[in-house]
PDB file of C-alpha atoms in Angstrom:
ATOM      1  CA  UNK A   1     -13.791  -1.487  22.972  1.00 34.00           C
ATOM      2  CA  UNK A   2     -16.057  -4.777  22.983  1.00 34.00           C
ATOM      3  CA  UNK A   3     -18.381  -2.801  25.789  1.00 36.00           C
ATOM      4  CA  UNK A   4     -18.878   0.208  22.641  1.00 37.00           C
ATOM      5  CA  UNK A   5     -19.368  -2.461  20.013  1.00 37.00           C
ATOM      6  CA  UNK A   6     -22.030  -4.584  22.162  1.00 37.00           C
ATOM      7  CA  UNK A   7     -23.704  -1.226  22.616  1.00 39.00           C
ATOM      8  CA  UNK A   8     -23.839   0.285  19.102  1.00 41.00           C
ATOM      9  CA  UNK A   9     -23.067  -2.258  16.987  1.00 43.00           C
ATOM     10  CA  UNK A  10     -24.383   0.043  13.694  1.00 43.00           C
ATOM     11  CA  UNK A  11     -21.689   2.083  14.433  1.00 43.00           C
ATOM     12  CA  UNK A  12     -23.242   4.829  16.924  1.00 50.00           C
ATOM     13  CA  UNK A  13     -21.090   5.589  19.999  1.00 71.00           C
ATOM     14  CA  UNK A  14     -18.349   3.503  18.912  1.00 80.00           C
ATOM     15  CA  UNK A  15     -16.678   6.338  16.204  1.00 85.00           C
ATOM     16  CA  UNK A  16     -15.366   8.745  19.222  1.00 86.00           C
ATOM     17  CA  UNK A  17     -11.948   8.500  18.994  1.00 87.00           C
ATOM     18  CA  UNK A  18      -9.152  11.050  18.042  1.00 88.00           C
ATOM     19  CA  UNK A  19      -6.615   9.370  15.826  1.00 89.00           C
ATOM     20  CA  UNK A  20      -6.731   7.384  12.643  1.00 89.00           C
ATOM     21  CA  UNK A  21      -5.429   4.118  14.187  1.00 87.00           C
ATOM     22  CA  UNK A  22      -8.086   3.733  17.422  1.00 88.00           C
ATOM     23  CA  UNK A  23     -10.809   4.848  14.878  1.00 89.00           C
ATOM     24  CA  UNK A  24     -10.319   2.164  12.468  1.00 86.00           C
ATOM     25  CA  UNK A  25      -9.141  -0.207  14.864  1.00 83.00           C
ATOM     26  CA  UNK A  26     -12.972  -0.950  15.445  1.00 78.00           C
ATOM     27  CA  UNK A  27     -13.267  -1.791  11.744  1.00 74.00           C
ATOM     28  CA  UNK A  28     -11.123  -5.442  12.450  1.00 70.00           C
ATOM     29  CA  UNK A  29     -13.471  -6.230  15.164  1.00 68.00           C
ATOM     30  CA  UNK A  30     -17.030  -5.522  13.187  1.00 60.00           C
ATOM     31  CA  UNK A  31     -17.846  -6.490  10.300  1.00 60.00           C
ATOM     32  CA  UNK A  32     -19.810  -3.610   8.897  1.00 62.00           C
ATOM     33  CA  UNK A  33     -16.721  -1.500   9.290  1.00 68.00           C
ATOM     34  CA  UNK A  34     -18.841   1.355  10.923  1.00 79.00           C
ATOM     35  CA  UNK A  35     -15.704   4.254  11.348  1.00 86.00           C
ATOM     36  CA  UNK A  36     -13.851   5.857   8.624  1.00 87.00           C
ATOM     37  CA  UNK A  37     -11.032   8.581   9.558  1.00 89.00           C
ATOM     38  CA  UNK A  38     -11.363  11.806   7.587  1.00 88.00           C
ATOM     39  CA  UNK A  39      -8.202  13.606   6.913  1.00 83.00           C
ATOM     40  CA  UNK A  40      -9.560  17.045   6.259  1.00 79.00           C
ATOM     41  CA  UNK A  41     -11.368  17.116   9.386  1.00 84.00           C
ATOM     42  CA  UNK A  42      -9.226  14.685  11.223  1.00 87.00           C
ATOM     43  CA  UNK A  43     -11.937  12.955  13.359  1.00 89.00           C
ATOM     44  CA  UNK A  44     -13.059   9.829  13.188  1.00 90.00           C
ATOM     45  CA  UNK A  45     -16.778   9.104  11.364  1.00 88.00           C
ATOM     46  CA  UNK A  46     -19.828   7.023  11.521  1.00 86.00           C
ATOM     47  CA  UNK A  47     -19.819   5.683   7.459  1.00 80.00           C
ATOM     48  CA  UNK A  48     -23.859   6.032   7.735  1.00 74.00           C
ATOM     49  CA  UNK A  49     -23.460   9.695   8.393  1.00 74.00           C
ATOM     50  CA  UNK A  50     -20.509  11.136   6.272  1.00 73.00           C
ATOM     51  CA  UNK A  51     -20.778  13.339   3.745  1.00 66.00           C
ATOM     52  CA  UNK A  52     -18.268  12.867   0.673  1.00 62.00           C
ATOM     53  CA  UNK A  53     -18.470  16.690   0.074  1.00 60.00           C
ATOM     54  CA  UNK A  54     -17.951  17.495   3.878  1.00 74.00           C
ATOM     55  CA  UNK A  55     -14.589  14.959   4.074  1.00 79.00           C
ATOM     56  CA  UNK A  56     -13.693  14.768   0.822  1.00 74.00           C
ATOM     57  CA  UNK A  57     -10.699  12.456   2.085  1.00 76.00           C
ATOM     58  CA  UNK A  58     -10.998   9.525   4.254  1.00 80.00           C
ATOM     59  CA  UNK A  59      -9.973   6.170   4.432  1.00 81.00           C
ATOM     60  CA  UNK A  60     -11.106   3.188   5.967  1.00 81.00           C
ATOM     61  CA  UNK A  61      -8.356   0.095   6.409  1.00 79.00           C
ATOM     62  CA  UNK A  62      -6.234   0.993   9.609  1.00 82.00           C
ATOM     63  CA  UNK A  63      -3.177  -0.230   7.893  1.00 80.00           C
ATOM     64  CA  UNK A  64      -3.333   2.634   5.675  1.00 84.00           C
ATOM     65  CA  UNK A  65      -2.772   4.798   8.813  1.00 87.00           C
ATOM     66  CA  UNK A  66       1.003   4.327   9.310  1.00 85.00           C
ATOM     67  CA  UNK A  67       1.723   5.061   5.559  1.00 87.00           C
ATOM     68  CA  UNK A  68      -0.365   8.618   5.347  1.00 81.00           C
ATOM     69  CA  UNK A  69      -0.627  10.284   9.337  1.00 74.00           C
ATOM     70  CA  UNK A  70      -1.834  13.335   8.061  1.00 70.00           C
ATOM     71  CA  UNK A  71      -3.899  15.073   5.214  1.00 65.00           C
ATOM     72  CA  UNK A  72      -0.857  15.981   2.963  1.00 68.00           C
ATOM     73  CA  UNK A  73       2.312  13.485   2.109  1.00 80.00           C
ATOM     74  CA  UNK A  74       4.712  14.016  -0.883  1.00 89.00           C
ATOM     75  CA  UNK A  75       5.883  10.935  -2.348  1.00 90.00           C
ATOM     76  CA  UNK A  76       9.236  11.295  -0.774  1.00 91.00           C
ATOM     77  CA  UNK A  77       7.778  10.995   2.325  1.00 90.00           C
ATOM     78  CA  UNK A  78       5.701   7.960   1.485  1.00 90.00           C
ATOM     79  CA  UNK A  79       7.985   6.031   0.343  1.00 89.00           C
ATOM     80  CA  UNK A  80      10.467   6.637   2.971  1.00 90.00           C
ATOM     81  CA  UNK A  81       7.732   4.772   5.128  1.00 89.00           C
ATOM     82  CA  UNK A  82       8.385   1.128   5.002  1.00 88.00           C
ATOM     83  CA  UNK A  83       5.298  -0.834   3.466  1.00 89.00           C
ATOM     84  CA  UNK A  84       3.718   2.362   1.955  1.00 91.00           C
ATOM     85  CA  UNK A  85       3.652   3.333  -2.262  1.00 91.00           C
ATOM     86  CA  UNK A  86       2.967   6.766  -3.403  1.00 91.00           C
ATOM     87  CA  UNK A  87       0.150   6.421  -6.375  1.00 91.00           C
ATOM     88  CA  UNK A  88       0.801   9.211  -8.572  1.00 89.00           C
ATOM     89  CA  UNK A  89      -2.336   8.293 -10.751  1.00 88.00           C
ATOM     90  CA  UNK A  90      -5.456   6.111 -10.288  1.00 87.00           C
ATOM     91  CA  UNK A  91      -9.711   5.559  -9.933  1.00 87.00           C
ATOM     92  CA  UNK A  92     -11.573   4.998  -7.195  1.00 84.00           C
ATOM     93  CA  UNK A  93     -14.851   3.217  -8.225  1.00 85.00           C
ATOM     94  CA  UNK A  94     -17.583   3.438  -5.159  1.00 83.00           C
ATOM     95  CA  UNK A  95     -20.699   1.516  -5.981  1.00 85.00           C
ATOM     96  CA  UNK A  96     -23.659   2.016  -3.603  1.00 83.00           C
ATOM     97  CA  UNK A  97     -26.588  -0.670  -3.511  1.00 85.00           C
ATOM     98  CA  UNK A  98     -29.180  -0.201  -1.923  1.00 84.00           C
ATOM     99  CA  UNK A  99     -32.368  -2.560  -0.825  1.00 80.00           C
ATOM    100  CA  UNK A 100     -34.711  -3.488  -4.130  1.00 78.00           C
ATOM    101  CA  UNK A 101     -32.024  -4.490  -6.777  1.00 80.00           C
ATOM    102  CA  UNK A 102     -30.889  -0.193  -7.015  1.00 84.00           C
ATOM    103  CA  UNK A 103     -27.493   0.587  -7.376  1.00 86.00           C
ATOM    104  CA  UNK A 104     -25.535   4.118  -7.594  1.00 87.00           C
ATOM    105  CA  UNK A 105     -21.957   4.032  -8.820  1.00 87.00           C
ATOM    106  CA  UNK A 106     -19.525   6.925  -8.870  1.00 85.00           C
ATOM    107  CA  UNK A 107     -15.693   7.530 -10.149  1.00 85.00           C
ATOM    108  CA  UNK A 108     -13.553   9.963  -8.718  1.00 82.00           C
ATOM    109  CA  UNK A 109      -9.745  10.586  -8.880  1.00 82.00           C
ATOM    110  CA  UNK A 110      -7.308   8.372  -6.628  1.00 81.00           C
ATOM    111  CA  UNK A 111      -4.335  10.938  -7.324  1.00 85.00           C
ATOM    112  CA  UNK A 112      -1.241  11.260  -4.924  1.00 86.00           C
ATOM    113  CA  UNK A 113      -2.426   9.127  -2.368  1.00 85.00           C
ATOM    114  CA  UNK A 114       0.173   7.574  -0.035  1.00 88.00           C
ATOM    115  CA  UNK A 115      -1.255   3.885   0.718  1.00 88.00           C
ATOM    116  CA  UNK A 116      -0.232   0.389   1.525  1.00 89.00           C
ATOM    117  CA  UNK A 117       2.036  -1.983  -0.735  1.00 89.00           C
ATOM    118  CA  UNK A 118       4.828  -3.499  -2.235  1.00 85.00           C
ATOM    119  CA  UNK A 119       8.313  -3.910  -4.130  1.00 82.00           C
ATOM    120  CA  UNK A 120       6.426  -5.959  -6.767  1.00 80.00           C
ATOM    121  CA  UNK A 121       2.681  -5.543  -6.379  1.00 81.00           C
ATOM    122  CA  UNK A 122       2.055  -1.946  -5.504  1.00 82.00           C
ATOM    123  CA  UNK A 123      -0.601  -0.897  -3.422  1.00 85.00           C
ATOM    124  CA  UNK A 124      -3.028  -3.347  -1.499  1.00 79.00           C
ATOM    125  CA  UNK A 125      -6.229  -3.177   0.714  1.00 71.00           C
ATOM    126  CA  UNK A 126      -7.499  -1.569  -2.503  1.00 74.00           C
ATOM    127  CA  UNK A 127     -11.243  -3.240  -2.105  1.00 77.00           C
ATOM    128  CA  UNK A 128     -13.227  -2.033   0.415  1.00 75.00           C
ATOM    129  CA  UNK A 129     -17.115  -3.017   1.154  1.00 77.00           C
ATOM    130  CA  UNK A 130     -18.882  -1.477   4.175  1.00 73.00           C
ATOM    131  CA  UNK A 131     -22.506  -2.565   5.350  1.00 73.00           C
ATOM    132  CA  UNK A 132     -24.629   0.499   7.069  1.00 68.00           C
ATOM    133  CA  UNK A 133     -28.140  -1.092   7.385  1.00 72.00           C
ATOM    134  CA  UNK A 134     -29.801  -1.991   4.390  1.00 77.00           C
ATOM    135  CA  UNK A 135     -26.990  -0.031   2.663  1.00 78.00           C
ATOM    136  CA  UNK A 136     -23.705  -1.936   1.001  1.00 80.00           C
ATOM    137  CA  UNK A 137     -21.396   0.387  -0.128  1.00 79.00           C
ATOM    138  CA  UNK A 138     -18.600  -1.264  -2.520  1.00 83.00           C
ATOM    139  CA  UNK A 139     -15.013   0.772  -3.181  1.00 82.00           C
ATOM    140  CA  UNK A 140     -11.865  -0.327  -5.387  1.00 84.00           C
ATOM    141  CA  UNK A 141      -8.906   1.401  -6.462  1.00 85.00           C
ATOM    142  CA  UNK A 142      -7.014   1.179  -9.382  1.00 85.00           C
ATOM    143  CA  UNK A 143      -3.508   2.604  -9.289  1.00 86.00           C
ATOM    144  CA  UNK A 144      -2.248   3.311 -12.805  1.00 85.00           C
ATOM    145  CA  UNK A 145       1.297   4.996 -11.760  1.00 87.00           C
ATOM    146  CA  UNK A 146       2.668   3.820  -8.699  1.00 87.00           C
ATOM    147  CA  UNK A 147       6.353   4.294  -7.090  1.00 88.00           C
ATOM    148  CA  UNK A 148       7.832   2.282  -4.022  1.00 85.00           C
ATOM    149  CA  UNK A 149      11.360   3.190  -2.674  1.00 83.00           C
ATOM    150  CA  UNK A 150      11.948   5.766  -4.985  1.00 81.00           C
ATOM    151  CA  UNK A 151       9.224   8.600  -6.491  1.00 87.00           C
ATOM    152  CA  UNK A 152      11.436   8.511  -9.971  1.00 79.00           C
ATOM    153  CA  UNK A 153      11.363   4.787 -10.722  1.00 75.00           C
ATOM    154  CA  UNK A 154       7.499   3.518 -11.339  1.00 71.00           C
ATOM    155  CA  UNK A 155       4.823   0.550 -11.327  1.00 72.00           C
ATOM    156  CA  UNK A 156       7.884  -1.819 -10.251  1.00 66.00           C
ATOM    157  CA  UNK A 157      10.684  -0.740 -11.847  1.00 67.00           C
ATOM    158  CA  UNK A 158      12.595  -0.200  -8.795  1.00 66.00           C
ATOM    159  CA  UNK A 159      11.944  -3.605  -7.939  1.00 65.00           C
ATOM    160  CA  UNK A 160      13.004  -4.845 -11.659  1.00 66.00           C
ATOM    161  CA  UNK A 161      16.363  -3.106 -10.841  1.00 69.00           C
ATOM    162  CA  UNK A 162      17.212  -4.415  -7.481  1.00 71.00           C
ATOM    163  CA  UNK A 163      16.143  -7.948  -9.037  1.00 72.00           C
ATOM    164  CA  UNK A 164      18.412  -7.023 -11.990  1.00 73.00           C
ATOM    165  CA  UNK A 165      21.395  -5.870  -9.196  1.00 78.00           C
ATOM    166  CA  UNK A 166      21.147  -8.898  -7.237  1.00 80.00           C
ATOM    167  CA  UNK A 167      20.893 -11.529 -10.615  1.00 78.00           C
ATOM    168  CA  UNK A 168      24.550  -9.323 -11.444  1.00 80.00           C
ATOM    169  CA  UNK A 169      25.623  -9.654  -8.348  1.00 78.00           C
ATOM    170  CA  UNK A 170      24.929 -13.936  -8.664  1.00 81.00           C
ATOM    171  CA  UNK A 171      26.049 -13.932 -12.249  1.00 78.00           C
ATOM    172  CA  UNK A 172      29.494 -12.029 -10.778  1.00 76.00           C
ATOM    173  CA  UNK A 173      30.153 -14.067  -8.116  1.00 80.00           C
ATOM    174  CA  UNK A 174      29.837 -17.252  -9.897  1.00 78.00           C
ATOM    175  CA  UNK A 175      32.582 -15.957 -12.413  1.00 77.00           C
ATOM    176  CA  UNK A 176      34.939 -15.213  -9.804  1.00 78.00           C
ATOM    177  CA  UNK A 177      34.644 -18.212  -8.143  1.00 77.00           C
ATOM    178  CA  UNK A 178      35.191 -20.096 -11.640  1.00 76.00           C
ATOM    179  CA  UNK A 179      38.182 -18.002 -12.115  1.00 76.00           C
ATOM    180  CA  UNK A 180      40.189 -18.449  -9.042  1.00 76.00           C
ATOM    181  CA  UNK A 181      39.034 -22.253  -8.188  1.00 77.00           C
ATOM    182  CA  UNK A 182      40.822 -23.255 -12.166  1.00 71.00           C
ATOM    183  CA  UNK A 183      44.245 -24.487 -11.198  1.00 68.00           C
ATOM    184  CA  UNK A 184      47.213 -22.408 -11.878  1.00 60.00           C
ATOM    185  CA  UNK A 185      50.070 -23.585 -14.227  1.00 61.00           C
ATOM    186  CA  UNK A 186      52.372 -26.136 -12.674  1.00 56.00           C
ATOM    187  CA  UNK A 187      55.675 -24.264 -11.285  1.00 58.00           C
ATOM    188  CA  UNK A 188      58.547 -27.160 -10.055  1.00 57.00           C
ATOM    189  CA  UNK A 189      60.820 -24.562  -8.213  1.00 58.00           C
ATOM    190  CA  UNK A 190      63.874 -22.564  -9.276  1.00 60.00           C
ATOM    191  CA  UNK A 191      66.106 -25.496 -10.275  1.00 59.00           C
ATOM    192  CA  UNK A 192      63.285 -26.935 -12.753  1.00 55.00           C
ATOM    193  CA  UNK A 193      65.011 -27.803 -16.231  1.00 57.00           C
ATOM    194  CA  UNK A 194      63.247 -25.954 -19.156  1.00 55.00           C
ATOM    195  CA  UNK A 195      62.214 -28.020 -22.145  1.00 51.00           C
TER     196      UNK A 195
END
């Protein structure tokens, strides 16, 4: 892997590999994340060369690559992955700038995407800047609807409710540990004399 990146370090020669994980396994080692895996083809790309009409799909973080193996997940499926949320609804912002102060910025949908994340703060790895010569290319996400653990329950609420289980569960255990540690009334045997 070092030999490819001393020998292309733009990205050429280095983007040959057939699964999402190896591909963007070279992004952690250079900087200019050069490789981005696109799902509708599913091959790995140079970021200098790819089309956005010709892989309309693709991602770039290898992390992401556990949560979403293929082009199509349900959310069921995502978040039966562990560390993966299903967005339902969101924007993906990609701002281009180029050399000379010009800059090119485009919106698209980020709808039913399986990604990385958490209980509490939904997805992550959702900014993304790749350098491709004089070329900086600048991506965020915004997730507005967002489940983790369970497609029904959204933005955090199923985190709200095990937090809301587990303050019952406190709140119940702390009663019934008052309740049976209060002494008893006082008993002096069968031949006690009654008042």
């Amino acid at each position: 892997l070092l030999a490819a990146i001393a020998a292309g370090a733009s990205g050429a020669g280095i983007c040959n590999h057939n699964d999402c994980e190896s591909c963007l396994r070279v992004n952690t080692v250079v900087d200019s994340k050069p490789c981005a895996w696109c799902y509708s083809q599913q091959e790995c790309l140079e970021v200098a060369t790819m089309q956005t009409s010709t892989c309309p799909s693709s991602i770039r973080a290898p992390e992401v690559c556990r949560c979403r193996p293929g082009n199509s997940i349900d959310c069921h499926g995502c978040v039966s992955r562990p560390g993966c949320v299903w967005v339902e609804k969101g924007d993906l912002n990609s701002t281009s700038y180029f050399k000379g102060s010009f800059s090119i910025t485009t919106a698209r949908s980020w709808d039913g995407v399986c990604w990385t994340g958490g209980l509490f703060s939904g997805p992550t790895n959702r900014l993304d800047t790749v350098q491709t010569g004089t070329t900086k290319i600048v991506s965020s996400r915004k997730a507005v609807t967002w489940s983790w653990g369970q497609c029904g329950l959204r933005n955090g609420a199923f985190g709200r409710l095990v937090l809301l289980l587990a303050l019952s569960g406190v709140v119940g255990l702390f009663l019934l540990v008052r309740v049976f540690s209060q002494p008893g009334p006082a008993t002096y045997g069968p031949y006690a004399q009654q008042l």
